mmCIF file of C-alpha atoms and ligand atoms in Angstrom:
data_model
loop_
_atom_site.group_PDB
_atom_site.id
_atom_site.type_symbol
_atom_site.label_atom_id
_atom_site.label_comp_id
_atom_site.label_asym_id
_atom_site.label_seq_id
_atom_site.Cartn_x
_atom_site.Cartn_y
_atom_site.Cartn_z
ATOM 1 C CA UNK A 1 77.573 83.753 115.039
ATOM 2 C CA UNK A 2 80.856 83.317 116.531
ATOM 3 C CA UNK A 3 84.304 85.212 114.405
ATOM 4 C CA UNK A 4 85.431 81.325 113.479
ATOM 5 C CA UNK A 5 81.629 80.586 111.813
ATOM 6 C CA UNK A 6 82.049 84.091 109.887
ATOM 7 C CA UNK A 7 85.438 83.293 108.244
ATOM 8 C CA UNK A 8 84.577 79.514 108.206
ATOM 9 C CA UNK A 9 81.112 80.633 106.072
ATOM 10 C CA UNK A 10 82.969 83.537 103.741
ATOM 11 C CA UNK A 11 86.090 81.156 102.847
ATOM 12 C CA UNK A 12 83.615 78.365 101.687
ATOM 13 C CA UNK A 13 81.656 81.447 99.669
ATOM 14 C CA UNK A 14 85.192 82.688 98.421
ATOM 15 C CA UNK A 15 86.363 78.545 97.347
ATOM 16 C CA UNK A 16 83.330 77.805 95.121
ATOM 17 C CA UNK A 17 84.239 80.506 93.593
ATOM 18 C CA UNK A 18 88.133 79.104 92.979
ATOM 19 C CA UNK A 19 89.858 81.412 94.828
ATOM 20 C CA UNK A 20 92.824 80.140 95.857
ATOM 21 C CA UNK A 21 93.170 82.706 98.830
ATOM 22 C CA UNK A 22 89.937 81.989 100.290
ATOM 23 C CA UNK A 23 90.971 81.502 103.803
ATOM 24 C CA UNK A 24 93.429 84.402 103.985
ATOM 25 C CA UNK A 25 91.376 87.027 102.408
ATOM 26 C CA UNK A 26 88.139 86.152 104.571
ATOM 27 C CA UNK A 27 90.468 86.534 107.561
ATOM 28 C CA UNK A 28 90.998 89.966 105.803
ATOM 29 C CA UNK A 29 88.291 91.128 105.336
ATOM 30 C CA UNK A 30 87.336 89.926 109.099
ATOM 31 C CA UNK A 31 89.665 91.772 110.432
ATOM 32 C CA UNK A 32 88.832 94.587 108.689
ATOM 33 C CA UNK A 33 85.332 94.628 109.275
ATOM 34 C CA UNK A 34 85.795 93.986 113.200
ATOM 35 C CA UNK A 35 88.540 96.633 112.936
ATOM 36 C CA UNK A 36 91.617 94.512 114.437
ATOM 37 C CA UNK A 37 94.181 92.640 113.314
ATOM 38 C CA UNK A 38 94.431 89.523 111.860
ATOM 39 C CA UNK A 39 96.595 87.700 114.717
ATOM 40 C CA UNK A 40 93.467 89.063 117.171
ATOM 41 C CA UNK A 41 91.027 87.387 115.208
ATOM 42 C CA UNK A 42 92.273 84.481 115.417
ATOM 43 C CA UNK A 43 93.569 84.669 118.850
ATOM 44 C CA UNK A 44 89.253 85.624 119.942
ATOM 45 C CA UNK A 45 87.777 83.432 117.281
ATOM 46 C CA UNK A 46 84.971 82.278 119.933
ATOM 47 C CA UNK A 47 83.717 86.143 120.278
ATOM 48 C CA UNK A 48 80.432 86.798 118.736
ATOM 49 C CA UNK A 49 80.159 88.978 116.005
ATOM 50 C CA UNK A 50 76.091 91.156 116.000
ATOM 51 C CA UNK A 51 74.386 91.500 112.651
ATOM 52 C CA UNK A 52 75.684 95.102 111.515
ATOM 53 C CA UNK A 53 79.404 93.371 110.821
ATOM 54 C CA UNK A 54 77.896 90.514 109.654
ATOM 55 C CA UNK A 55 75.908 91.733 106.773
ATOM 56 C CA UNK A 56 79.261 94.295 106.078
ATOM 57 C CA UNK A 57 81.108 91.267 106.401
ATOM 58 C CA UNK A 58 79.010 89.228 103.585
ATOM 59 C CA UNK A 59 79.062 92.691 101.296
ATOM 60 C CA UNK A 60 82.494 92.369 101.095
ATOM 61 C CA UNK A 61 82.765 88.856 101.058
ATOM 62 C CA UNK A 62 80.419 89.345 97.742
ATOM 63 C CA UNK A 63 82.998 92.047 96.165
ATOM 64 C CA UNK A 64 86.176 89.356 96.418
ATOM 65 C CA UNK A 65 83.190 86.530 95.067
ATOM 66 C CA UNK A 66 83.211 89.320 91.729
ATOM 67 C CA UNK A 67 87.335 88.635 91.505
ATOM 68 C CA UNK A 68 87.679 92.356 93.398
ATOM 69 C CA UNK A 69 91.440 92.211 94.467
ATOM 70 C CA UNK A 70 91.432 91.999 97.747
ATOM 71 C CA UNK A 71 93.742 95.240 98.550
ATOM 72 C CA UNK A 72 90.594 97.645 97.117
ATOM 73 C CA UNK A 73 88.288 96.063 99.106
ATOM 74 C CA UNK A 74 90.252 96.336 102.593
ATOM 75 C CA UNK A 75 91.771 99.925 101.100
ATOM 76 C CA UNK A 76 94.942 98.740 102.184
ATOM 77 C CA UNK A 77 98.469 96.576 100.983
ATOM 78 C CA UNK A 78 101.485 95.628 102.834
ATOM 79 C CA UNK A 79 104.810 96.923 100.985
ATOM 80 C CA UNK A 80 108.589 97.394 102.397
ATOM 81 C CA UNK A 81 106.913 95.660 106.060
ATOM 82 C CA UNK A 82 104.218 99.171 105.846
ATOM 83 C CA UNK A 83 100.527 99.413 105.370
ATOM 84 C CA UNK A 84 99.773 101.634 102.498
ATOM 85 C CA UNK A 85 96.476 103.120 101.573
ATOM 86 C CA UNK A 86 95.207 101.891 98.637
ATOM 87 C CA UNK A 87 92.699 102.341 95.960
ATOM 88 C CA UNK A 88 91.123 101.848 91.978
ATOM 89 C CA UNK A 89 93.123 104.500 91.563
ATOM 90 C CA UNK A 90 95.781 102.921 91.938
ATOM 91 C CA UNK A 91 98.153 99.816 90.991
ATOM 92 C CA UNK A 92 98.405 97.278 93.776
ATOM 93 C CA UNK A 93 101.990 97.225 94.837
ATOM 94 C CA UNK A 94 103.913 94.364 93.994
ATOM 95 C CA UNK A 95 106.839 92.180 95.449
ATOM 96 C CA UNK A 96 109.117 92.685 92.022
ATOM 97 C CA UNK A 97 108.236 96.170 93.329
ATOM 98 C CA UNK A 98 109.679 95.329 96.498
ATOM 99 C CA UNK A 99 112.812 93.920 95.078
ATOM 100 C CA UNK A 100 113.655 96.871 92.872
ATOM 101 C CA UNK A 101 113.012 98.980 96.445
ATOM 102 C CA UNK A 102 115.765 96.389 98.143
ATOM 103 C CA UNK A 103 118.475 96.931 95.311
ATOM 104 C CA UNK A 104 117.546 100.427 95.336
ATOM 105 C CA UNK A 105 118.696 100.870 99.031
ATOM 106 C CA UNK A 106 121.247 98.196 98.990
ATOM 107 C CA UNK A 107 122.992 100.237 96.096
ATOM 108 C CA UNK A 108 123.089 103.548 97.990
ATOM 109 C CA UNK A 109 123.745 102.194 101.405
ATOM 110 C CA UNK A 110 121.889 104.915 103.472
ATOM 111 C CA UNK A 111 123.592 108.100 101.281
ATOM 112 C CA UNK A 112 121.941 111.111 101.440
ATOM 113 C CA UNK A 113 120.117 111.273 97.735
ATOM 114 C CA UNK A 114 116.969 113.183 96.042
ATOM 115 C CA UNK A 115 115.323 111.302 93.795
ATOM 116 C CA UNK A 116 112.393 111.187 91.279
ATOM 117 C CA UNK A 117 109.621 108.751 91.221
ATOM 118 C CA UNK A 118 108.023 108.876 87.878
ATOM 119 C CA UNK A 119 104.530 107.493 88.187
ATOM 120 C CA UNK A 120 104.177 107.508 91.730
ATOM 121 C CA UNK A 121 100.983 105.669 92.234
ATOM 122 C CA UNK A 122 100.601 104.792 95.848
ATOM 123 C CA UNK A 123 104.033 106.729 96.701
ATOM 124 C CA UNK A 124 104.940 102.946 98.027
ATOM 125 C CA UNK A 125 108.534 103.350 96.291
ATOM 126 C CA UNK A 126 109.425 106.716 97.883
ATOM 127 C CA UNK A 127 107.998 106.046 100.892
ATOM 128 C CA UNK A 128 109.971 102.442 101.371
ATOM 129 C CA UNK A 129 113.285 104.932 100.305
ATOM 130 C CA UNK A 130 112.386 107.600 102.883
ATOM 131 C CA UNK A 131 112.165 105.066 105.509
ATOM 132 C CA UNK A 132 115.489 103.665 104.946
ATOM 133 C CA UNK A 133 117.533 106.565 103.783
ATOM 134 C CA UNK A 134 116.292 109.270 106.312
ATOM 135 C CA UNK A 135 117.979 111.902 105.219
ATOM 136 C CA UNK A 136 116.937 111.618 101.773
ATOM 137 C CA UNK A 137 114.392 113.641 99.844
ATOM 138 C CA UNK A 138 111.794 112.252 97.023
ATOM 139 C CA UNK A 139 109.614 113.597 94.464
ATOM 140 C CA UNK A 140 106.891 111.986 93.167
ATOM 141 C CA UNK A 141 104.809 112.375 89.764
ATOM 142 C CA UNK A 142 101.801 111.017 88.413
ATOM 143 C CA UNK A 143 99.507 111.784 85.031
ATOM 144 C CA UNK A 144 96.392 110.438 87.090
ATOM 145 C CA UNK A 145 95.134 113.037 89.825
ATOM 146 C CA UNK A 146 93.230 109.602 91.649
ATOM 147 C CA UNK A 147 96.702 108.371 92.205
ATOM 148 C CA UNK A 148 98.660 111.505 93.844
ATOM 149 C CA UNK A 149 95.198 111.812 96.297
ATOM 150 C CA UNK A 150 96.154 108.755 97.523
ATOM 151 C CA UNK A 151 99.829 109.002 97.506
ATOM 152 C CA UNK A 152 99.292 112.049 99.336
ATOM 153 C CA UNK A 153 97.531 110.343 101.900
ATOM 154 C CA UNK A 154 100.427 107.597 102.269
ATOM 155 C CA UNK A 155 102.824 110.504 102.664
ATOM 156 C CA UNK A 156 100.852 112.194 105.573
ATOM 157 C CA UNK A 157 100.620 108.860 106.752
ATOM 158 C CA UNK A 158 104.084 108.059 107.390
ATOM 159 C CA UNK A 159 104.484 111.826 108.218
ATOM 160 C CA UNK A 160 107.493 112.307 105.234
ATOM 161 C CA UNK A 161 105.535 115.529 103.885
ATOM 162 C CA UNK A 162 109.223 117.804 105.165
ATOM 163 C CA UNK A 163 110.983 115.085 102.797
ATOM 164 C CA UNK A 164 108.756 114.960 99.959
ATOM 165 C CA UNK A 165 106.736 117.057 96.957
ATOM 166 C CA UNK A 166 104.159 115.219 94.979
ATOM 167 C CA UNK A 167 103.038 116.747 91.234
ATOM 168 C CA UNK A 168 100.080 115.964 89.247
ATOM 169 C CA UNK A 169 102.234 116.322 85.845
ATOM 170 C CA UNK A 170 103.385 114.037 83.031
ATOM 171 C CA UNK A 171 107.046 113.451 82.935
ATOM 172 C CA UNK A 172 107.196 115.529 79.916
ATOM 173 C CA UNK A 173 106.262 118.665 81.432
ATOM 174 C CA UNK A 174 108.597 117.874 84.132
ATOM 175 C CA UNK A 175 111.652 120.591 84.710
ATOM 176 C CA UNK A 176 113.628 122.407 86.797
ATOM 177 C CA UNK A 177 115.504 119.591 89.281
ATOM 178 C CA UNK A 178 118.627 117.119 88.891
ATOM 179 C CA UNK A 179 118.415 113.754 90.639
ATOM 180 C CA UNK A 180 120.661 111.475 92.272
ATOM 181 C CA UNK A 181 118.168 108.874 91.385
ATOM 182 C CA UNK A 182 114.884 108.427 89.220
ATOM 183 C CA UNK A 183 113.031 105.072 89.709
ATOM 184 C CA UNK A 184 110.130 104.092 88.241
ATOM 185 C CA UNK A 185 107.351 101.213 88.049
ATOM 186 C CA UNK A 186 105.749 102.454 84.517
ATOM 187 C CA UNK A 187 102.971 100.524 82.556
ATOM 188 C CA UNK A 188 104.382 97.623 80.421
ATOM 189 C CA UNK A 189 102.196 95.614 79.078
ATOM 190 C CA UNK A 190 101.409 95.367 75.433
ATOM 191 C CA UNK A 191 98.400 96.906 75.101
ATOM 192 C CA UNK A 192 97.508 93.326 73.233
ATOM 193 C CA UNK A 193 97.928 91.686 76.076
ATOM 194 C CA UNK A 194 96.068 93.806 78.281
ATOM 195 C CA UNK A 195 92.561 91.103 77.909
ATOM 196 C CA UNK A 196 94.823 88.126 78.467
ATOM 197 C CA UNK A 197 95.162 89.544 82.355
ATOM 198 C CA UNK A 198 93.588 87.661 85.244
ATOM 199 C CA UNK A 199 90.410 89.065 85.528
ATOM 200 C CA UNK A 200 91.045 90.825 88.371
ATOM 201 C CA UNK A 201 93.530 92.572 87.177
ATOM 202 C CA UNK A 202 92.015 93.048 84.238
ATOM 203 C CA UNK A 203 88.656 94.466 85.558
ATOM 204 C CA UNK A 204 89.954 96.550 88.660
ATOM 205 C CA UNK A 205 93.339 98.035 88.326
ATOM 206 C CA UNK A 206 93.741 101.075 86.248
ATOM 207 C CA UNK A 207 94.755 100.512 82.702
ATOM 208 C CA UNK A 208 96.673 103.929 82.795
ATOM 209 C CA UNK A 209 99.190 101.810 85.303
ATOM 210 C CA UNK A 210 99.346 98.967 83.472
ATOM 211 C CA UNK A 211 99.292 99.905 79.485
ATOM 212 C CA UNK A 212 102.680 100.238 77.897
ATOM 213 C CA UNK A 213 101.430 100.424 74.102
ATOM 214 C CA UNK A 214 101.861 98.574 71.229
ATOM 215 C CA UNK A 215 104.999 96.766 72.382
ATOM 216 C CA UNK A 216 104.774 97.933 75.999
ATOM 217 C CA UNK A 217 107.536 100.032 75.729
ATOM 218 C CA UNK A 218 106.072 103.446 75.235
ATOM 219 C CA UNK A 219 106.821 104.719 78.907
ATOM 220 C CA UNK A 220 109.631 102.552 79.533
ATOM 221 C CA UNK A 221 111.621 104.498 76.425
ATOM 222 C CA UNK A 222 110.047 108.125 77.469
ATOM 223 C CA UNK A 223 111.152 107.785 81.178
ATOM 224 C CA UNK A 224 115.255 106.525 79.688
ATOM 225 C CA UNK A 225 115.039 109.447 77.208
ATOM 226 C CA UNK A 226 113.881 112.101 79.252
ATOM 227 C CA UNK A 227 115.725 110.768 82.561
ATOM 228 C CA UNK A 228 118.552 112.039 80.699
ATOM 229 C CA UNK A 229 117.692 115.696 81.568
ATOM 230 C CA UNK A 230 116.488 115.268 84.807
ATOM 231 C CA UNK A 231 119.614 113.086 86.090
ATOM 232 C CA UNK A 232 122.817 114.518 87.354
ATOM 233 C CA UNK A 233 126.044 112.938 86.318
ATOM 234 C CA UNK A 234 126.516 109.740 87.167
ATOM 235 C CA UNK A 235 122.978 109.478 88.737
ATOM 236 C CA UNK A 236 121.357 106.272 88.713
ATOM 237 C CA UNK A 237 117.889 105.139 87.116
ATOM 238 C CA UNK A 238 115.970 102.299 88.251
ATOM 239 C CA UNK A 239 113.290 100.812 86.407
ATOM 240 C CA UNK A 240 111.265 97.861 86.435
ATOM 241 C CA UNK A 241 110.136 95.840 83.186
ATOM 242 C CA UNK A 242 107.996 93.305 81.865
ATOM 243 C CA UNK A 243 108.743 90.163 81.301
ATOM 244 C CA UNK A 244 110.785 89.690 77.972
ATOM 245 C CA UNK A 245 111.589 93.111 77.755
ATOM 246 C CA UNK A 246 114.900 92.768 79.043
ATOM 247 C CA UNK A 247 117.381 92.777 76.224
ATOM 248 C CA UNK A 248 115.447 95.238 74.471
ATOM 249 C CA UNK A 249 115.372 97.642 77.716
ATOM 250 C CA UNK A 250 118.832 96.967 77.707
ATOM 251 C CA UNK A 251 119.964 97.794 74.564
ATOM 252 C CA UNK A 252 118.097 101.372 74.792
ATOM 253 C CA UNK A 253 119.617 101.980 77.814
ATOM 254 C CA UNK A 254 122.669 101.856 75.995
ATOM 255 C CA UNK A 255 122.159 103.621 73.414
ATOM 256 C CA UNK A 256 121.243 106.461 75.484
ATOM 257 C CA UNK A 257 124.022 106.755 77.635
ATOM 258 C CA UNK A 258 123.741 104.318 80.658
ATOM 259 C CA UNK A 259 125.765 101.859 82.140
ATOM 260 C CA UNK A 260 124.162 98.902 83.234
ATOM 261 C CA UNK A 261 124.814 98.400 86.941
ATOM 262 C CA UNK A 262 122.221 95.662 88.242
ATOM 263 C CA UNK A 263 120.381 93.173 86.986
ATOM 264 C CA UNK A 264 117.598 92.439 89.589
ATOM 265 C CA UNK A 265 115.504 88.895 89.078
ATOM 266 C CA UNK A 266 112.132 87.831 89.867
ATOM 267 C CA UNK A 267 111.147 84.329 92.384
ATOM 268 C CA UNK A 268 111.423 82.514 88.519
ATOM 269 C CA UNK A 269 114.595 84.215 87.756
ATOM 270 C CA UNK A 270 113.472 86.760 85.489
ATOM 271 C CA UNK A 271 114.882 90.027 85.066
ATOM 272 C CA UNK A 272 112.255 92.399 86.408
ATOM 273 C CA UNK A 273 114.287 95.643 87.088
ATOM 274 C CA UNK A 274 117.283 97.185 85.841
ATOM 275 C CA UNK A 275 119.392 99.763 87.628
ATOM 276 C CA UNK A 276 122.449 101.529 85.204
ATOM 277 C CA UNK A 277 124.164 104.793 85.443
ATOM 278 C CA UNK A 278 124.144 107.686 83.415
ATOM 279 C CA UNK A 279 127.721 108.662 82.130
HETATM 280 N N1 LIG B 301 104.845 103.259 91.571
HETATM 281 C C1 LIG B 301 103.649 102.538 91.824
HETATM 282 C C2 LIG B 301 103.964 101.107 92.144
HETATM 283 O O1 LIG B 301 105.073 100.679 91.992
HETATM 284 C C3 LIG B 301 102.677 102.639 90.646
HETATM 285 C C4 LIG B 301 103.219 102.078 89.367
HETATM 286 C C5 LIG B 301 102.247 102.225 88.200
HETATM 287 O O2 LIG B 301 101.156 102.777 88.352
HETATM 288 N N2 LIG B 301 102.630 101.720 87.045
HETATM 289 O O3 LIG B 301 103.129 100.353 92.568
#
């Protein structure tokens, strides 16, 4: 079987199955299996594939079939232009992500900072920083030890491990450094709302990533409260939010001392991040 049959035979698996990215992720997972990129698949679609990659290939292909996200099947996601490991461990990185990473970097314009990342995850945030503001250094934390293995391995990756610390540690028992900036991607949905998630979602990534309590705000208030301590004057905080939590985020930001400096939105105009200062 030539490459073309292959990702001809898993997209058709992958449609009856209504996935909308059938094509694209059988390409993936092509390309993964025959260990080469996507454009070279393509480009050598008449090659023939032998048996070994094609029973891989239809293992995979059966994963996606189970509404597997795509990212934990490959072990990898693009973020900031960079391939990032990835796995259940976890959350996928996202474009609002991405967009809270832009005004992050647009904001300092290539200063020199140190800055937290509170619930690190991949490390995609600090890493995406590093690369743009090289003289910068990050920290990153994380409650789940899953997630700072494979942050660790994105940080070896992109060989920042002279501009970098990672910590297995709740935010809480957190001390000891001042910040320029903390940024963080913390869980925020209402724990509710949790079973309303594409099932994808819902049955791969890691709830600790993606639960934010009764009203979703649990983290979202711990990391403003406690950001207070770990910021230096006039240091900035960057978080991102759910959907519809903006006016609340913003009044407790408020309350607690910040300036709101930047409102970022989403592709359907939703707030999605806030930065503000700390006066
Ligand atoms: N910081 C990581 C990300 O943005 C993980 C966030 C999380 O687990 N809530 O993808």
């Amino acid at each position: 079987m030539n490459i073309l049959k292959l990702i001809q035979n898993g997209s058709k698996s992958l449609k009856i199955k209504n996935i909308q990215s059938h094509v694209l992720d059988s390409e993936l997972i092509a390309s993964f299996v025959l260990n080469c990129s996507r454009e070279d698949i393509i480009a050598n679609n008449q090659k023939n594939v032998n048996f070994e990659k094609i029973s891989f290939f239809n293992k995979l292909i059966k994963r996606r079939q189970k509404y597997e996200p795509i990212s934990y099947i490959i072990n990898r996601r693009e973020f900031w232009s960079k391939d990032f490991e990835i796995d259940k461990g976890t959350l996928i990185p996202r474009p609002e992500t991405e967009m809270m990473v832009e005004g992050i970097i647009q904001f300092f314009k290539k200063k020199r900072i140190s800055f937290l990342d509170v619930g690190t995850g991949s490390a995609c945030i600090i890493v995406s920083i590093l690369s743009e503001n090289i003289n910068s250094f990050g920290v990153g934390i994380d409650i789940s030890n899953k997630a700072i293995k494979v942050a660790g391995k994105n940080i070896l990756k992109f060989n920042l491990q002279n501009r970098s610390k990672l910590f297995n540690r709740s935010y809480e028992n957190f001390y000891g450094y001042k910040f320029d900036l903390v940024v963080s991607n913390p869980p925020y949905i209402k724990s509710m709302d949790i079973k309303n998630l594409s099932k994808d979602i819902r049955n791969y990534e890691p709830k600790l990533a993606l639960d934010g309590g009764k009203d979703g705000l649990d983290v979202i208030k711990k990391v403003i409260y406690k950001s207070r301590s770990t910021l230096k004057k006039n240091g900035v905080l960057a978080i991102e939010i759910g959907n519809g939590q903006h006016k609340k985020v913003s009044r407790l930001l408020k309350l607690f001392g910040y300036k709101i400096k930047l409102n970022i939105k989403d592709y359907r105009n939703n707030v999605r991040s806030i930065l503000s200062v700390l006066k």
